[in-house]
CSV table of C-alpha atoms and ligand atoms in Angstrom, one decimal:
chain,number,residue,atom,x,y,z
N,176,UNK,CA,-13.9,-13.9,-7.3
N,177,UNK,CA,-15.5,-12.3,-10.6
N,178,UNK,CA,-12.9,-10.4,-12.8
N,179,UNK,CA,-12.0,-7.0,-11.2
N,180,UNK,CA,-9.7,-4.2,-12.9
N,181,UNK,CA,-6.3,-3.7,-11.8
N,182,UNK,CA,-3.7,-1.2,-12.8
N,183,UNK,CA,-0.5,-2.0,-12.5
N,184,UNK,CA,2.4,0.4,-12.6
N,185,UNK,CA,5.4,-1.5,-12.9
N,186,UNK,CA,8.8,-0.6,-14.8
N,187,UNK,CA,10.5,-4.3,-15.5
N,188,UNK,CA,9.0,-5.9,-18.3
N,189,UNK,CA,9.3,-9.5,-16.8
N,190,UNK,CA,7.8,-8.7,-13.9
N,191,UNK,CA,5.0,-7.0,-15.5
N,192,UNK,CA,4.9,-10.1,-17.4
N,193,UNK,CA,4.4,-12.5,-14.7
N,194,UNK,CA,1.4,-10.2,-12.6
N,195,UNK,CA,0.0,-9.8,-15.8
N,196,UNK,CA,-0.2,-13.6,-16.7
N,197,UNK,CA,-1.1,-14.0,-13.2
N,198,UNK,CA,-4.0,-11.8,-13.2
N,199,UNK,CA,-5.6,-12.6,-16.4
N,200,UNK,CA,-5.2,-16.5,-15.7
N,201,UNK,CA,-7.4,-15.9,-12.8
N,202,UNK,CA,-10.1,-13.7,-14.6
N,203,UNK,CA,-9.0,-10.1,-13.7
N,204,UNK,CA,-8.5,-7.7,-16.1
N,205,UNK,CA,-4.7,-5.3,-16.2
N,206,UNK,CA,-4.0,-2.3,-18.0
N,207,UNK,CA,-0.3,-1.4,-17.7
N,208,UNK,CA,0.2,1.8,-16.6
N,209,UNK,CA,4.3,3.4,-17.8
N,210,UNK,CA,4.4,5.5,-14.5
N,211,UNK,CA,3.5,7.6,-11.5
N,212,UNK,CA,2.3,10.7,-13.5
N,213,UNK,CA,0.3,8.5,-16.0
N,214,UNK,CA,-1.6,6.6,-13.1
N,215,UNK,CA,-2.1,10.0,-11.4
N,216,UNK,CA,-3.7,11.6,-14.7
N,217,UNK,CA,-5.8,8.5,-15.4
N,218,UNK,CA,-6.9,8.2,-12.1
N,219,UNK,CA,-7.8,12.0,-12.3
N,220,UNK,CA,-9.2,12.1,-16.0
N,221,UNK,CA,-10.8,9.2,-16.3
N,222,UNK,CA,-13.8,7.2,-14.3
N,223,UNK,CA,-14.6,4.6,-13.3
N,224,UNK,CA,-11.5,4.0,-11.3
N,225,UNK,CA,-9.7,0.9,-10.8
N,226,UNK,CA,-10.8,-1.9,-8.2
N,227,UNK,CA,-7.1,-1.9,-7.0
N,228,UNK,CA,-3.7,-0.2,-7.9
N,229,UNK,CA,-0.5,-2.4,-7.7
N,230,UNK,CA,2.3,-0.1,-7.8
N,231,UNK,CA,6.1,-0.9,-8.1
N,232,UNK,CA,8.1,0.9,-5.3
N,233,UNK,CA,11.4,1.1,-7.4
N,234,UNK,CA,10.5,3.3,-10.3
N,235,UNK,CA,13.1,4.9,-13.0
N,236,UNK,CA,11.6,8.2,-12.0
N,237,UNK,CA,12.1,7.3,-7.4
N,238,UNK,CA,9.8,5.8,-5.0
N,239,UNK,CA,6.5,4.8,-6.0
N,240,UNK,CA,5.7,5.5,-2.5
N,241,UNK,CA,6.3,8.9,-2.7
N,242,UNK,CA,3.1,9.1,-5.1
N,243,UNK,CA,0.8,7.7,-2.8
N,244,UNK,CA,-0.2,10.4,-1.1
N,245,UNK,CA,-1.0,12.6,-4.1
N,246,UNK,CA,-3.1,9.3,-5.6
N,247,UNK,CA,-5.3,9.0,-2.3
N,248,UNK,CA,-7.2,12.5,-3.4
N,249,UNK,CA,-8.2,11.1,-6.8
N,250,UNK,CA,-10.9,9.0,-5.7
N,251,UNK,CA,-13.8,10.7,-4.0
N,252,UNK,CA,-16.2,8.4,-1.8
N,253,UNK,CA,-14.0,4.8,-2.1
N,254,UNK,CA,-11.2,3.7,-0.5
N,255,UNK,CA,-9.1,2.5,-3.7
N,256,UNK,CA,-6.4,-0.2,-2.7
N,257,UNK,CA,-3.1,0.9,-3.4
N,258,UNK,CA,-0.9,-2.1,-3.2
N,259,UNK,CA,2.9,-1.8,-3.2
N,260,UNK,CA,5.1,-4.6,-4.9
N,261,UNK,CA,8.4,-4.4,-3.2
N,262,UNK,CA,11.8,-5.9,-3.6
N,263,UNK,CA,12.7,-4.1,0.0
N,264,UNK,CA,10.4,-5.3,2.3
N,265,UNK,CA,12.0,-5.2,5.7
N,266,UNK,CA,11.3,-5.1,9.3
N,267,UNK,CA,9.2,-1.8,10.2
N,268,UNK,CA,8.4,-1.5,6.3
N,269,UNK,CA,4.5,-1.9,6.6
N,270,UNK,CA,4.3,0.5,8.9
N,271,UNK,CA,6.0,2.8,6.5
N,272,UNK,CA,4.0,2.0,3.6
N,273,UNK,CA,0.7,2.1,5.8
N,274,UNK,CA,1.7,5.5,7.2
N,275,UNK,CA,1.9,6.8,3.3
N,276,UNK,CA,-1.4,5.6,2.7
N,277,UNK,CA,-0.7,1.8,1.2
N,278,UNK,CA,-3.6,-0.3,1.7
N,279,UNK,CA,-0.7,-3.2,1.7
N,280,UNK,CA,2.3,-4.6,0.5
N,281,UNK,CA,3.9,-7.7,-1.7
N,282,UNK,CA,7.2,-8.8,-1.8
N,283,UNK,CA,9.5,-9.4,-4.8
N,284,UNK,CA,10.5,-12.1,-6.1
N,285,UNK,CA,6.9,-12.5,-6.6
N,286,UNK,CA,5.6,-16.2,-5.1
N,287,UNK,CA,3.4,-17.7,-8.1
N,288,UNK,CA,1.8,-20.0,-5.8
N,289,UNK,CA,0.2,-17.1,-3.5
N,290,UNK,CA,0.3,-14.0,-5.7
N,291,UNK,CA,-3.2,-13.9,-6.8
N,292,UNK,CA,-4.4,-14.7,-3.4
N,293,UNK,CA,-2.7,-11.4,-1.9
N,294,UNK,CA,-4.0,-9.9,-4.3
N,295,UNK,CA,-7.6,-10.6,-3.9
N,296,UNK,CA,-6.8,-10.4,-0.1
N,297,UNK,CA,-6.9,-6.5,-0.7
N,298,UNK,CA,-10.3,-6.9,-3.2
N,299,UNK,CA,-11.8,-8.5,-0.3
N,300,UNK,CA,-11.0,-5.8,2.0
N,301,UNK,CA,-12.7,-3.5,-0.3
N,302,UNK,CA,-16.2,-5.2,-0.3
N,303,UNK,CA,-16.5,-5.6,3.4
V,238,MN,MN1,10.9,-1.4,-10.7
């Protein structure tokens, strides 16, 4: 797959780290964003928008799945993947995040060996 843009929104250094190095290693390119109301006013300010959001649910400033909703407005005419990285992923979670508009979730720790993969899964999705 040919580098896409992905903006990730994700509060722990190392795990920004490790997408980041992730991402890049397989072409793609990241811009970090700090938080929920910086994605949002990106998103809204500036296009073209991202190929696919990953978005940390545990945020200093409460659920990154609580933004969702207001992020699925911001992109007229395309689906944009919103991807949530998740240390809580339990049973009945995806239905949660897919009722608040997720296009799909990843679960912390992230897996090295499959990351980028899961990743792309959602890029895919976007072409068809
Ligand atoms: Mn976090």
């Amino acid at each position: 797959m040919s580098g896409r843009r992905i903006w990730v929104v994700e509060d722990n250094d190392q795990n920004f780290d490790l997408i980041d190095y992730l991402l890049a290693e397989a072409g793609h390119r990241v811009l970090r964003l700090r938080d929920g109301d910086e994605l949002r006013s990106l998103l809204a300010a500036s296009p073209p928008p991202p190929d696919l959001v990953l978005l940390d649910v545990n945020l200093p400033e409460g659920s990154g799945l609580d933004l969702v909703p207001s992020l699925r407005g911001l992109v007229p005419g395309r689906q944009l993947p919103i991807v949530v990285v998740t240390a809580h992923a339990m049973r009945g979670d995806r239905e949660r995040f897919l009722a608040a508009g997720c296009t799909g979730y990843i679960s912390k720790p992230i897996e090295t060996a499959r990351f980028v993969a899961e990743v792309e899964a959602h890029l895919a999705e976007e072409l068809e």
